[in-house]
Coordinates of N, CA and C in Angstrom, one line a residue:
X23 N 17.3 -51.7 0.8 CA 18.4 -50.8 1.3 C 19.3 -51.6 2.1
X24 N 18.9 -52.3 3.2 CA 19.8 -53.1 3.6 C 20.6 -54.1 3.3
X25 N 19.6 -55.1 1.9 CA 20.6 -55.7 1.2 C 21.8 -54.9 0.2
X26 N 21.9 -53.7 -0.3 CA 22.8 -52.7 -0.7 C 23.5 -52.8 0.2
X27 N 23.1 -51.7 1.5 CA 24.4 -51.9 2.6 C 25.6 -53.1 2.5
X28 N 24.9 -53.8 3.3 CA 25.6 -55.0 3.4 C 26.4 -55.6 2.3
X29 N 25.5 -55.5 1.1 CA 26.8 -56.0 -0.5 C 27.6 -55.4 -0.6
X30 N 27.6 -54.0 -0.3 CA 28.6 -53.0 -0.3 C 29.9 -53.4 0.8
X31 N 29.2 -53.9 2.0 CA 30.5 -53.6 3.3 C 31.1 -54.7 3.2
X32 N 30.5 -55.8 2.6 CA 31.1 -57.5 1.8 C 31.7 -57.0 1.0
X33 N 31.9 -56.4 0.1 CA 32.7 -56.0 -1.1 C 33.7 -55.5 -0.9
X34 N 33.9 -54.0 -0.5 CA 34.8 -53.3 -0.6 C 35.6 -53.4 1.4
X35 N 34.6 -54.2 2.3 CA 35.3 -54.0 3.6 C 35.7 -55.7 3.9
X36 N 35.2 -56.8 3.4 CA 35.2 -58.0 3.1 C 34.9 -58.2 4.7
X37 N 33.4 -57.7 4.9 CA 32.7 -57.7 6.3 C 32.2 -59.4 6.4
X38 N 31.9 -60.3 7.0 CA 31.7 -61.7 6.6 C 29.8 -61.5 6.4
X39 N 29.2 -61.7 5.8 CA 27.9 -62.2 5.2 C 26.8 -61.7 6.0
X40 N 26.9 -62.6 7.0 CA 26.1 -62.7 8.0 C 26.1 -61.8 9.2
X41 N 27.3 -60.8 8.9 CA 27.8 -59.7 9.8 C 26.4 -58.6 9.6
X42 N 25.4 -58.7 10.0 CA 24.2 -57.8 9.4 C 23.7 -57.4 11.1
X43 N 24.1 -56.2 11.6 CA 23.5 -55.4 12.3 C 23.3 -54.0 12.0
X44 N 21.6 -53.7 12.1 CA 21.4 -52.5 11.3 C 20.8 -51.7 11.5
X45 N 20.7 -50.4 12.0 CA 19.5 -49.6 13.0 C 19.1 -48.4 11.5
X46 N 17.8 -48.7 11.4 CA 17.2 -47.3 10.6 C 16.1 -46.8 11.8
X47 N 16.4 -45.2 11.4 CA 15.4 -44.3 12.3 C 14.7 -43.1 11.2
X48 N 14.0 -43.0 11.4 CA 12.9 -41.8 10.6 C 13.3 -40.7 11.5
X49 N 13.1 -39.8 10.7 CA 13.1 -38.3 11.5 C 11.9 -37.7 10.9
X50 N 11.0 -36.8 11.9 CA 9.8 -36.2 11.3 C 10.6 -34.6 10.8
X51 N 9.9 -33.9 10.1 CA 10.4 -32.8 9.2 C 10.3 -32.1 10.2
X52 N 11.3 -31.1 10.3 CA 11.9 -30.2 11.3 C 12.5 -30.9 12.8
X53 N 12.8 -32.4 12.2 CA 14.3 -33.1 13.4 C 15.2 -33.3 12.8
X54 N 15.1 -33.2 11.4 CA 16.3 -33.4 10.5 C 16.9 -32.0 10.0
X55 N 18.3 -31.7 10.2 CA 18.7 -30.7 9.6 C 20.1 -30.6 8.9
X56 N 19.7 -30.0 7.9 CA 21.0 -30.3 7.0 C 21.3 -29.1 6.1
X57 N 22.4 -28.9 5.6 CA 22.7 -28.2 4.6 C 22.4 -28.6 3.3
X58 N 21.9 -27.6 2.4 CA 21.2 -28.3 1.0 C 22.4 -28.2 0.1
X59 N 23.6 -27.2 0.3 CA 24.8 -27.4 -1.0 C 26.0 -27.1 -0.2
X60 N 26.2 -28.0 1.0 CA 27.1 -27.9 1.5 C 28.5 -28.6 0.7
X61 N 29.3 -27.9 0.5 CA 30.5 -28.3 -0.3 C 30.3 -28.6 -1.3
X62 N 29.4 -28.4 -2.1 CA 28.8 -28.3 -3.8 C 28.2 -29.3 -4.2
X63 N 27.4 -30.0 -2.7 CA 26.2 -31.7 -3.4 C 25.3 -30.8 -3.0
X64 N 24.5 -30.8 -4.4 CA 22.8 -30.3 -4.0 C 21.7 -31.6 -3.0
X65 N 21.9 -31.3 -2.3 CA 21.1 -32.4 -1.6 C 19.5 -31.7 -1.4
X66 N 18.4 -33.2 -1.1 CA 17.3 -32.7 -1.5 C 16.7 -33.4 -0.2
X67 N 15.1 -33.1 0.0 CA 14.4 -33.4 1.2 C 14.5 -35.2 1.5
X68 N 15.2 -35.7 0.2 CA 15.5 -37.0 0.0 C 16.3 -37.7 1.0
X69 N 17.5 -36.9 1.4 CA 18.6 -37.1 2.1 C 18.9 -38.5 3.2
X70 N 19.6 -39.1 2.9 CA 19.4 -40.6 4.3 C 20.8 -40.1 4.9
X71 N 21.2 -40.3 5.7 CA 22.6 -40.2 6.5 C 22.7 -41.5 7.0
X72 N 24.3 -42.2 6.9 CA 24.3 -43.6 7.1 C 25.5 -43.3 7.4
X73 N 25.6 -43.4 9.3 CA 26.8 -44.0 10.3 C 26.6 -45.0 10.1
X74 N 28.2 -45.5 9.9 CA 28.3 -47.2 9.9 C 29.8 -47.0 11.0
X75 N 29.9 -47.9 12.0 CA 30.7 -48.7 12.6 C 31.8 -49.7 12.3
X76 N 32.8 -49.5 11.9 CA 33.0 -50.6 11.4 C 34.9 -50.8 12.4
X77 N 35.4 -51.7 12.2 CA 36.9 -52.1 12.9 C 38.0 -51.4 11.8
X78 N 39.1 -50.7 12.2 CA 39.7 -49.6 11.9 C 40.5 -50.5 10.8
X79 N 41.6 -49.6 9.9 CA 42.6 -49.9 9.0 C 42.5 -50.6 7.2
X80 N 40.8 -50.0 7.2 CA 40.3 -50.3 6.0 C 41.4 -48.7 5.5
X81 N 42.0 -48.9 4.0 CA 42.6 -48.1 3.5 C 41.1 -47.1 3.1
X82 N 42.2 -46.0 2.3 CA 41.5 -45.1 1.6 C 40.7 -45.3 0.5
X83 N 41.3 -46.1 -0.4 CA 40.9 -46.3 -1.7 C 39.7 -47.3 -1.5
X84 N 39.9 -48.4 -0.3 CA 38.6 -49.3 0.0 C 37.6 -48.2 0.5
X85 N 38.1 -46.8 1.6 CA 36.6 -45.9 2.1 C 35.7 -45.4 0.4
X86 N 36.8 -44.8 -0.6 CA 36.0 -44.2 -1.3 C 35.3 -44.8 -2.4
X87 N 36.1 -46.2 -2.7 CA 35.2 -47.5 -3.6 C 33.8 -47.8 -2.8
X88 N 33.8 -47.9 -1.8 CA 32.6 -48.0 -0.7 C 31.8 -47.5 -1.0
X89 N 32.1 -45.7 -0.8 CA 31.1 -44.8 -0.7 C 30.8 -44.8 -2.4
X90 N 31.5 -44.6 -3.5 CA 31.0 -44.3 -4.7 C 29.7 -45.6 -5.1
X91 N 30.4 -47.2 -4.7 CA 29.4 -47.9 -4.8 C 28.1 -48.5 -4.3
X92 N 28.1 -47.3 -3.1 CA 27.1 -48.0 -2.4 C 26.2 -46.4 -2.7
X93 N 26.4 -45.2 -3.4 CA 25.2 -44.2 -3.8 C 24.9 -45.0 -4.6
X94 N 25.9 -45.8 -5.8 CA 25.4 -46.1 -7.3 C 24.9 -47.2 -7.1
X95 N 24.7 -48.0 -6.1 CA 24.1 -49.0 -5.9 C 22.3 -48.4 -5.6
X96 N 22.5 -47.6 -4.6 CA 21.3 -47.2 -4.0 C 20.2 -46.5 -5.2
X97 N 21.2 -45.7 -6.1 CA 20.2 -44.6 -6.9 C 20.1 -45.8 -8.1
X98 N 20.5 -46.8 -8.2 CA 20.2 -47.8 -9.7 C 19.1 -48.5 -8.9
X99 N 18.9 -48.9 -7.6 CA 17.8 -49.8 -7.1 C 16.8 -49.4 -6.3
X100 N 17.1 -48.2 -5.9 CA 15.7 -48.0 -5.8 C 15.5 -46.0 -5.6
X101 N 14.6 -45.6 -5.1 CA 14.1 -43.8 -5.9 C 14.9 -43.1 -5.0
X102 N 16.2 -43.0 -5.4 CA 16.8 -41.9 -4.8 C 18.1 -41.4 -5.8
X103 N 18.7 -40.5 -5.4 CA 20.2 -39.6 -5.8 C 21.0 -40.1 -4.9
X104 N 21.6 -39.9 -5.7 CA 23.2 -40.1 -5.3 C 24.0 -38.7 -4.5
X105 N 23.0 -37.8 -4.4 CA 23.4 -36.3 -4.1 C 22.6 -36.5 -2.6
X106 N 21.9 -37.5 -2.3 CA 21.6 -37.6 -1.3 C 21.7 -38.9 -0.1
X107 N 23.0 -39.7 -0.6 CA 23.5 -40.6 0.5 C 24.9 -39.3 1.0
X108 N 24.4 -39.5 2.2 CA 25.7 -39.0 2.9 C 25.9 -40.4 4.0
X109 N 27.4 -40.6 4.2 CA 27.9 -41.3 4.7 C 29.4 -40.9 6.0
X110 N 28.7 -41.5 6.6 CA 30.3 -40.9 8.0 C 30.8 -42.7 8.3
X111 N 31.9 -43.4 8.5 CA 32.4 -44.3 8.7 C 33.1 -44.0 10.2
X112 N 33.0 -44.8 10.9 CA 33.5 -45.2 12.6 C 34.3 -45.4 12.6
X113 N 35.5 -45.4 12.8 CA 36.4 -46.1 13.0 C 36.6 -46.7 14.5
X114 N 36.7 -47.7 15.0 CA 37.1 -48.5 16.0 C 38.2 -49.7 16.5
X115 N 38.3 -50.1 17.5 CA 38.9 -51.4 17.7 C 38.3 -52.8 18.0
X116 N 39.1 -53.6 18.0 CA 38.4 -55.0 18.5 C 38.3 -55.3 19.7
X117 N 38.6 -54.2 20.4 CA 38.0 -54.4 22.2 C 36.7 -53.4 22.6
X118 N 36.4 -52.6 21.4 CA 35.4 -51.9 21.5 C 33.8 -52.6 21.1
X119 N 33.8 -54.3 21.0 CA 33.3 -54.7 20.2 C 32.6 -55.7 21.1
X120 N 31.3 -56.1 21.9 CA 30.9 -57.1 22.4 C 29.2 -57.1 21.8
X121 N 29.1 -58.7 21.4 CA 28.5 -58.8 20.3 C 27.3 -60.3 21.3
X122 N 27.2 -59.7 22.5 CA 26.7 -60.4 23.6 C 26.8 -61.4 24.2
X123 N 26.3 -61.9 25.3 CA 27.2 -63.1 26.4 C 28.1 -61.8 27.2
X124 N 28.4 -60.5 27.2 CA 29.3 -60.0 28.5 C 30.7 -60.1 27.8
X125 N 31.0 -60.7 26.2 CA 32.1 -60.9 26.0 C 32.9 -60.1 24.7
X126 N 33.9 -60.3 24.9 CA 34.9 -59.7 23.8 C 35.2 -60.3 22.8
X127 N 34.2 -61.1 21.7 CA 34.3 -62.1 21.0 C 35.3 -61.6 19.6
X128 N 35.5 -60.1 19.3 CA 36.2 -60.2 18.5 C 37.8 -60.1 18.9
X129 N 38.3 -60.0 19.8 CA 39.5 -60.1 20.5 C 40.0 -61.6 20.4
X130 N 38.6 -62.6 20.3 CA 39.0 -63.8 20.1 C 39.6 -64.6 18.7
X131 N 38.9 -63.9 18.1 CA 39.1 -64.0 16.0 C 39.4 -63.4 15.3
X132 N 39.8 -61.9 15.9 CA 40.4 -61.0 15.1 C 41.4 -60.8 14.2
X133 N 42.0 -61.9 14.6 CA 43.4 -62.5 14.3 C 43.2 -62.8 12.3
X134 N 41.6 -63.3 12.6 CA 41.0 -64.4 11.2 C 40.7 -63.2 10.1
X135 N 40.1 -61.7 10.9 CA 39.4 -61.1 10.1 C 40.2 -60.4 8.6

């Protein structure tokens, strides 16, 4: 799954490679709650939800290339639906970004990104 992520946010956000920070959490049954046909996706006890973070002014057509290829990535490689990636994207800036040392390291290259 994380190699998906990642190919996906190289692809369609041209995130650099090695940009791989990645938090998964389990929820036990009855911490997770969701709607099963909210806005007409049958979603199933399957369901993963995936906040991603990312630095603002990726267009539209890169958010929805993203999201289409990173279900069809997920349900071709390994046991899931595609009725069950939900995805929310972050939008942020490059001063909201310290990547440790105390510093503002994308302020310093952002220029490159």
């Amino acid at each position: 799954m994380s190699r998906i992520i990642g190919s996906a946010l190289v692809e369609y956000f041209n995130v650099p490679e090695d940009d791989v920070f990645q938090v998964f959490h389990s929820h036990k049954e009855g911490d997770f709650y969701y709607s099963p046909s909210y806005l007409g996706v049958e979603r199933s006890d399957g369901l993963l939800y995936f906040q991603i973070t990312l630095k603002s002014g990726r267009t539209t057509s890169q958010k929805k290339g993203f999201y289409s290829e990173l279900a069809e990535q997920l349900s071709n490689q390994l046991p899931m639906r595609k009725e069950d990636v939900f995805v929310v994207l972050m939008d942020n800036e490059f001063e909201d970004w310290s990547f440790g040392n105390g510093e503002a390291q994308m302020l310093k290259i952002g220029c490159d990104l």
